[in-house]
Amino acid sequence: MADQSVNLATKIASDPTAGKIEVLSAEQRAHTGFTHRFQINASAINNADWTTDGDTVTVTLGSTPANWLADKAACLVRTAFATDGTLTLQVGTDGDPDNFVDAQDAKTAGVILADTSATVKTEAGSADDASDTLVARFTTQGATGAPADITAGSVEIFLAIRDLGSLIA
């Protein structure tokens, strides 16, 4: 089993249907409390060469600023992912890929919360004085699923990433 990697911005540049990266407007931020939206479609994580059952695909969403805090996380599986076996999604940083959202089923449409209030799963690793890499990790089933088997699906990941450096005078 291997971890395949995809940079979402790079993938969108070569395939605009692969997803979307959006910094939410001031109005959307005030209404929802989230600052960023990342959309990942099946074409971003499906690669005909990734045929090993149980492989993961780690999608780099972007980087945090220095002196950051993540305090909210939620996912909306708009279209259930179609693949053989199970497929889970987790969200966090490259050092702790499930720090914000634990591994959850991506084959069922609906809302995935970090917890009942969308507060990040763990406090440790949800803030730092150095920039970090935000990731979403998709994991296929060890005996019956591979990234090449993913044929459909779309998820939107909503994060509240605070730039604490901008608050320091």
PDB file of C-alpha atoms in Angstrom:
ATOM      1  CA  MET A   1       0.000   0.000   0.000  1.00  0.00           C
ATOM      2  CA  ALA A   2       1.186   3.485  -0.814  1.00  0.00           C
ATOM      3  CA  ASP A   3       0.206   7.051  -0.175  1.00  0.00           C
ATOM      4  CA  GLN A   4      -0.417   8.844  -3.441  1.00  0.00           C
ATOM      5  CA  SER A   5      -0.290  12.646  -3.323  1.00  0.00           C
ATOM      6  CA  VAL A   6      -2.216  15.318  -5.155  1.00  0.00           C
ATOM      7  CA  ASN A   7      -1.837  19.077  -4.867  1.00  0.00           C
ATOM      8  CA  LEU A   8      -5.372  20.424  -5.333  1.00  0.00           C
ATOM      9  CA  ALA A   9      -4.290  23.775  -6.828  1.00  0.00           C
ATOM     10  CA  THR A  10      -2.006  22.039  -9.343  1.00  0.00           C
ATOM     11  CA  LYS A  11      -4.699  19.497 -10.239  1.00  0.00           C
ATOM     12  CA  ILE A  12      -7.299  22.253 -10.771  1.00  0.00           C
ATOM     13  CA  ALA A  13      -4.856  24.107 -13.045  1.00  0.00           C
ATOM     14  CA  SER A  14      -4.620  21.051 -15.311  1.00  0.00           C
ATOM     15  CA  ASP A  15      -8.245  19.909 -14.842  1.00  0.00           C
ATOM     16  CA  PRO A  16     -10.678  22.665 -13.767  1.00  0.00           C
ATOM     17  CA  THR A  17     -13.372  20.044 -13.054  1.00  0.00           C
ATOM     18  CA  ALA A  18     -11.202  18.445 -10.311  1.00  0.00           C
ATOM     19  CA  GLY A  19     -12.358  20.883  -7.655  1.00  0.00           C
ATOM     20  CA  LYS A  20     -12.228  24.383  -6.285  1.00  0.00           C
ATOM     21  CA  ILE A  21     -10.363  26.413  -3.641  1.00  0.00           C
ATOM     22  CA  GLU A  22     -12.146  29.415  -2.202  1.00  0.00           C
ATOM     23  CA  VAL A  23     -11.487  31.949   0.525  1.00  0.00           C
ATOM     24  CA  LEU A  24     -14.969  32.807   1.754  1.00  0.00           C
ATOM     25  CA  SER A  25     -16.266  36.360   1.589  1.00  0.00           C
ATOM     26  CA  ALA A  26     -16.596  38.493   4.726  1.00  0.00           C
ATOM     27  CA  GLU A  27     -20.367  37.949   4.572  1.00  0.00           C
ATOM     28  CA  GLN A  28     -20.001  34.159   4.301  1.00  0.00           C
ATOM     29  CA  ARG A  29     -17.476  34.182   7.151  1.00  0.00           C
ATOM     30  CA  ALA A  30     -19.810  36.155   9.393  1.00  0.00           C
ATOM     31  CA  HIS A  31     -22.741  33.878   8.532  1.00  0.00           C
ATOM     32  CA  THR A  32     -20.996  30.493   8.841  1.00  0.00           C
ATOM     33  CA  GLY A  33     -17.836  31.021  10.888  1.00  0.00           C
ATOM     34  CA  PHE A  34     -15.791  29.255   8.204  1.00  0.00           C
ATOM     35  CA  THR A  35     -13.005  30.982   6.266  1.00  0.00           C
ATOM     36  CA  HIS A  36     -12.160  28.510   3.485  1.00  0.00           C
ATOM     37  CA  ARG A  37     -13.932  26.043   1.212  1.00  0.00           C
ATOM     38  CA  PHE A  38     -12.162  23.278  -0.690  1.00  0.00           C
ATOM     39  CA  GLN A  39     -14.069  21.150  -3.204  1.00  0.00           C
ATOM     40  CA  ILE A  40     -12.584  17.818  -4.227  1.00  0.00           C
ATOM     41  CA  ASN A  41     -14.188  15.866  -7.046  1.00  0.00           C
ATOM     42  CA  ALA A  42     -13.503  12.235  -7.956  1.00  0.00           C
ATOM     43  CA  SER A  43     -11.329  13.241 -10.905  1.00  0.00           C
ATOM     44  CA  ALA A  44      -8.831  14.796  -8.459  1.00  0.00           C
ATOM     45  CA  ILE A  45      -8.198  11.502  -6.665  1.00  0.00           C
ATOM     46  CA  ASN A  46      -8.712   8.962  -9.452  1.00  0.00           C
ATOM     47  CA  ASN A  47      -5.627   7.956 -11.376  1.00  0.00           C
ATOM     48  CA  ALA A  48      -5.588   4.925 -13.670  1.00  0.00           C
ATOM     49  CA  ASP A  49      -2.079   4.034 -12.440  1.00  0.00           C
ATOM     50  CA  TRP A  50      -3.099   3.873  -8.748  1.00  0.00           C
ATOM     51  CA  THR A  51      -4.409   0.297  -8.752  1.00  0.00           C
ATOM     52  CA  THR A  52      -3.215  -1.035  -5.393  1.00  0.00           C
ATOM     53  CA  ASP A  53      -6.009  -1.925  -2.971  1.00  0.00           C
ATOM     54  CA  GLY A  54      -5.704  -0.046   0.295  1.00  0.00           C
ATOM     55  CA  ASP A  55      -3.760   2.905  -1.094  1.00  0.00           C
ATOM     56  CA  THR A  56      -4.414   6.348   0.292  1.00  0.00           C
ATOM     57  CA  VAL A  57      -4.592   9.619  -1.601  1.00  0.00           C
ATOM     58  CA  THR A  58      -3.450  12.677   0.324  1.00  0.00           C
ATOM     59  CA  VAL A  59      -4.720  15.904  -1.204  1.00  0.00           C
ATOM     60  CA  THR A  60      -2.792  19.041  -0.281  1.00  0.00           C
ATOM     61  CA  LEU A  61      -5.372  21.778   0.222  1.00  0.00           C
ATOM     62  CA  GLY A  62      -2.980  24.649   0.918  1.00  0.00           C
ATOM     63  CA  SER A  63      -0.915  26.141   3.706  1.00  0.00           C
ATOM     64  CA  THR A  64      -1.803  27.970   6.873  1.00  0.00           C
ATOM     65  CA  PRO A  65      -0.270  31.321   7.713  1.00  0.00           C
ATOM     66  CA  ALA A  66       2.337  31.486  10.479  1.00  0.00           C
ATOM     67  CA  ASN A  67       0.708  31.956  13.902  1.00  0.00           C
ATOM     68  CA  TRP A  68      -2.478  30.134  12.966  1.00  0.00           C
ATOM     69  CA  LEU A  69      -5.422  28.498  14.681  1.00  0.00           C
ATOM     70  CA  ALA A  70      -7.970  26.074  13.210  1.00  0.00           C
ATOM     71  CA  ASP A  71     -11.147  26.081  15.254  1.00  0.00           C
ATOM     72  CA  LYS A  72     -13.881  24.697  12.984  1.00  0.00           C
ATOM     73  CA  ALA A  73     -14.071  21.916  10.414  1.00  0.00           C
ATOM     74  CA  ALA A  74     -16.921  20.307   8.499  1.00  0.00           C
ATOM     75  CA  CYS A  75     -17.369  18.357   5.272  1.00  0.00           C
ATOM     76  CA  LEU A  76     -20.327  18.059   2.959  1.00  0.00           C
ATOM     77  CA  VAL A  77     -20.311  15.005   0.701  1.00  0.00           C
ATOM     78  CA  ARG A  78     -22.540  16.427  -2.041  1.00  0.00           C
ATOM     79  CA  THR A  79     -22.255  13.350  -4.236  1.00  0.00           C
ATOM     80  CA  ALA A  80     -21.405  10.040  -2.594  1.00  0.00           C
ATOM     81  CA  PHE A  81     -18.120   8.635  -3.840  1.00  0.00           C
ATOM     82  CA  ALA A  82     -18.497   5.496  -5.917  1.00  0.00           C
ATOM     83  CA  THR A  83     -15.803   2.841  -5.613  1.00  0.00           C
ATOM     84  CA  ASP A  84     -15.219  -0.777  -4.704  1.00  0.00           C
ATOM     85  CA  GLY A  85     -15.012  -1.423  -0.963  1.00  0.00           C
ATOM     86  CA  THR A  86     -14.951   1.369   1.567  1.00  0.00           C
ATOM     87  CA  LEU A  87     -13.613   4.894   1.182  1.00  0.00           C
ATOM     88  CA  THR A  88     -12.965   7.161   4.134  1.00  0.00           C
ATOM     89  CA  LEU A  89     -12.070  10.832   4.338  1.00  0.00           C
ATOM     90  CA  GLN A  90     -10.129  12.600   7.073  1.00  0.00           C
ATOM     91  CA  VAL A  91      -8.961  16.215   7.306  1.00  0.00           C
ATOM     92  CA  GLY A  92      -6.010  17.745   9.129  1.00  0.00           C
ATOM     93  CA  THR A  93      -2.390  18.656   8.530  1.00  0.00           C
ATOM     94  CA  ASP A  94       0.368  16.712   6.834  1.00  0.00           C
ATOM     95  CA  GLY A  95       1.765  15.805  10.252  1.00  0.00           C
ATOM     96  CA  ASP A  96      -1.643  14.747  11.631  1.00  0.00           C
ATOM     97  CA  PRO A  97      -4.057  14.058   8.756  1.00  0.00           C
ATOM     98  CA  ASP A  98      -7.054  13.354  11.004  1.00  0.00           C
ATOM     99  CA  ASN A  99      -6.485  16.219  13.425  1.00  0.00           C
ATOM    100  CA  PHE A 100      -9.581  18.200  12.356  1.00  0.00           C
ATOM    101  CA  VAL A 101     -11.933  15.442  11.148  1.00  0.00           C
ATOM    102  CA  ASP A 102     -11.505  11.730  11.972  1.00  0.00           C
ATOM    103  CA  ALA A 103     -11.822   9.170   9.174  1.00  0.00           C
ATOM    104  CA  GLN A 104     -15.465   9.088   8.076  1.00  0.00           C
ATOM    105  CA  ASP A 105     -17.408   7.344   5.294  1.00  0.00           C
ATOM    106  CA  ALA A 106     -17.139   9.219   1.974  1.00  0.00           C
ATOM    107  CA  LYS A 107     -19.512   6.828   0.169  1.00  0.00           C
ATOM    108  CA  THR A 108     -22.579   8.378   1.795  1.00  0.00           C
ATOM    109  CA  ALA A 109     -23.851  11.833   0.866  1.00  0.00           C
ATOM    110  CA  GLY A 110     -24.317  14.190   3.786  1.00  0.00           C
ATOM    111  CA  VAL A 111     -22.615  16.270   6.432  1.00  0.00           C
ATOM    112  CA  ILE A 112     -19.490  15.118   8.267  1.00  0.00           C
ATOM    113  CA  LEU A 113     -18.634  17.122  11.367  1.00  0.00           C
ATOM    114  CA  ALA A 114     -15.488  17.123  13.426  1.00  0.00           C
ATOM    115  CA  ASP A 115     -17.866  16.738  16.361  1.00  0.00           C
ATOM    116  CA  THR A 116     -21.453  17.787  16.988  1.00  0.00           C
ATOM    117  CA  SER A 117     -20.523  21.479  16.882  1.00  0.00           C
ATOM    118  CA  ALA A 118     -17.923  21.397  14.060  1.00  0.00           C
ATOM    119  CA  THR A 119     -15.175  22.192  16.582  1.00  0.00           C
ATOM    120  CA  VAL A 120     -11.892  20.608  15.515  1.00  0.00           C
ATOM    121  CA  LYS A 121     -11.319  17.109  16.870  1.00  0.00           C
ATOM    122  CA  THR A 122      -8.223  17.806  18.948  1.00  0.00           C
ATOM    123  CA  GLU A 123      -6.694  20.951  20.335  1.00  0.00           C
ATOM    124  CA  ALA A 124      -3.119  19.692  19.941  1.00  0.00           C
ATOM    125  CA  GLY A 125      -1.954  20.346  16.388  1.00  0.00           C
ATOM    126  CA  SER A 126      -4.747  22.819  15.672  1.00  0.00           C
ATOM    127  CA  ALA A 127      -2.534  25.867  16.180  1.00  0.00           C
ATOM    128  CA  ASP A 128       1.106  26.735  15.657  1.00  0.00           C
ATOM    129  CA  ASP A 129       3.506  29.629  15.282  1.00  0.00           C
ATOM    130  CA  ALA A 130       4.831  28.156  12.022  1.00  0.00           C
ATOM    131  CA  SER A 131       2.947  27.549   8.791  1.00  0.00           C
ATOM    132  CA  ASP A 132       1.574  24.057   8.214  1.00  0.00           C
ATOM    133  CA  THR A 133       0.151  22.128   5.259  1.00  0.00           C
ATOM    134  CA  LEU A 134      -3.586  21.393   5.210  1.00  0.00           C
ATOM    135  CA  VAL A 135      -4.572  17.990   3.808  1.00  0.00           C
ATOM    136  CA  ALA A 136      -7.524  15.735   3.112  1.00  0.00           C
ATOM    137  CA  ARG A 137      -6.736  12.015   3.048  1.00  0.00           C
ATOM    138  CA  PHE A 138      -8.864   9.434   1.263  1.00  0.00           C
ATOM    139  CA  THR A 139      -8.268   5.802   2.260  1.00  0.00           C
ATOM    140  CA  THR A 140      -9.444   2.852   0.162  1.00  0.00           C
ATOM    141  CA  GLN A 141     -10.244  -0.595   1.537  1.00  0.00           C
ATOM    142  CA  GLY A 142      -7.261  -2.922   1.884  1.00  0.00           C
ATOM    143  CA  ALA A 143      -8.692  -5.921   0.056  1.00  0.00           C
ATOM    144  CA  THR A 144     -11.183  -4.494  -2.420  1.00  0.00           C
ATOM    145  CA  GLY A 145     -10.550  -0.860  -3.311  1.00  0.00           C
ATOM    146  CA  ALA A 146      -7.968   1.276  -5.064  1.00  0.00           C
ATOM    147  CA  PRO A 147      -7.912   4.948  -6.063  1.00  0.00           C
ATOM    148  CA  ALA A 148      -8.240   3.889  -9.716  1.00  0.00           C
ATOM    149  CA  ASP A 149     -11.653   2.400  -8.824  1.00  0.00           C
ATOM    150  CA  ILE A 150     -13.160   5.748  -7.760  1.00  0.00           C
ATOM    151  CA  THR A 151     -15.639   6.703 -10.468  1.00  0.00           C
ATOM    152  CA  ALA A 152     -17.762   9.492  -8.956  1.00  0.00           C
ATOM    153  CA  GLY A 153     -18.097  11.721  -5.934  1.00  0.00           C
ATOM    154  CA  SER A 154     -17.694  15.244  -4.632  1.00  0.00           C
ATOM    155  CA  VAL A 155     -16.933  16.663  -1.198  1.00  0.00           C
ATOM    156  CA  GLU A 156     -16.707  20.219   0.077  1.00  0.00           C
ATOM    157  CA  ILE A 157     -14.432  20.800   3.069  1.00  0.00           C
ATOM    158  CA  PHE A 158     -15.074  23.879   5.181  1.00  0.00           C
ATOM    159  CA  LEU A 159     -12.372  25.127   7.561  1.00  0.00           C
ATOM    160  CA  ALA A 160     -12.010  28.099   9.878  1.00  0.00           C
ATOM    161  CA  ILE A 161      -8.334  29.015   9.783  1.00  0.00           C
ATOM    162  CA  ARG A 162      -7.509  32.083  11.867  1.00  0.00           C
ATOM    163  CA  ASP A 163      -4.420  34.199  11.170  1.00  0.00           C
ATOM    164  CA  LEU A 164      -3.451  35.156  14.710  1.00  0.00           C
ATOM    165  CA  GLY A 165      -0.487  37.103  13.357  1.00  0.00           C
ATOM    166  CA  SER A 166      -2.874  39.649  11.880  1.00  0.00           C
ATOM    167  CA  LEU A 167      -4.236  40.317  15.396  1.00  0.00           C
ATOM    168  CA  ILE A 168      -0.847  41.189  16.879  1.00  0.00           C
ATOM    169  CA  ALA A 169      -0.112  44.918  16.905  1.00  0.00           C
TER     170      ALA A 169
END
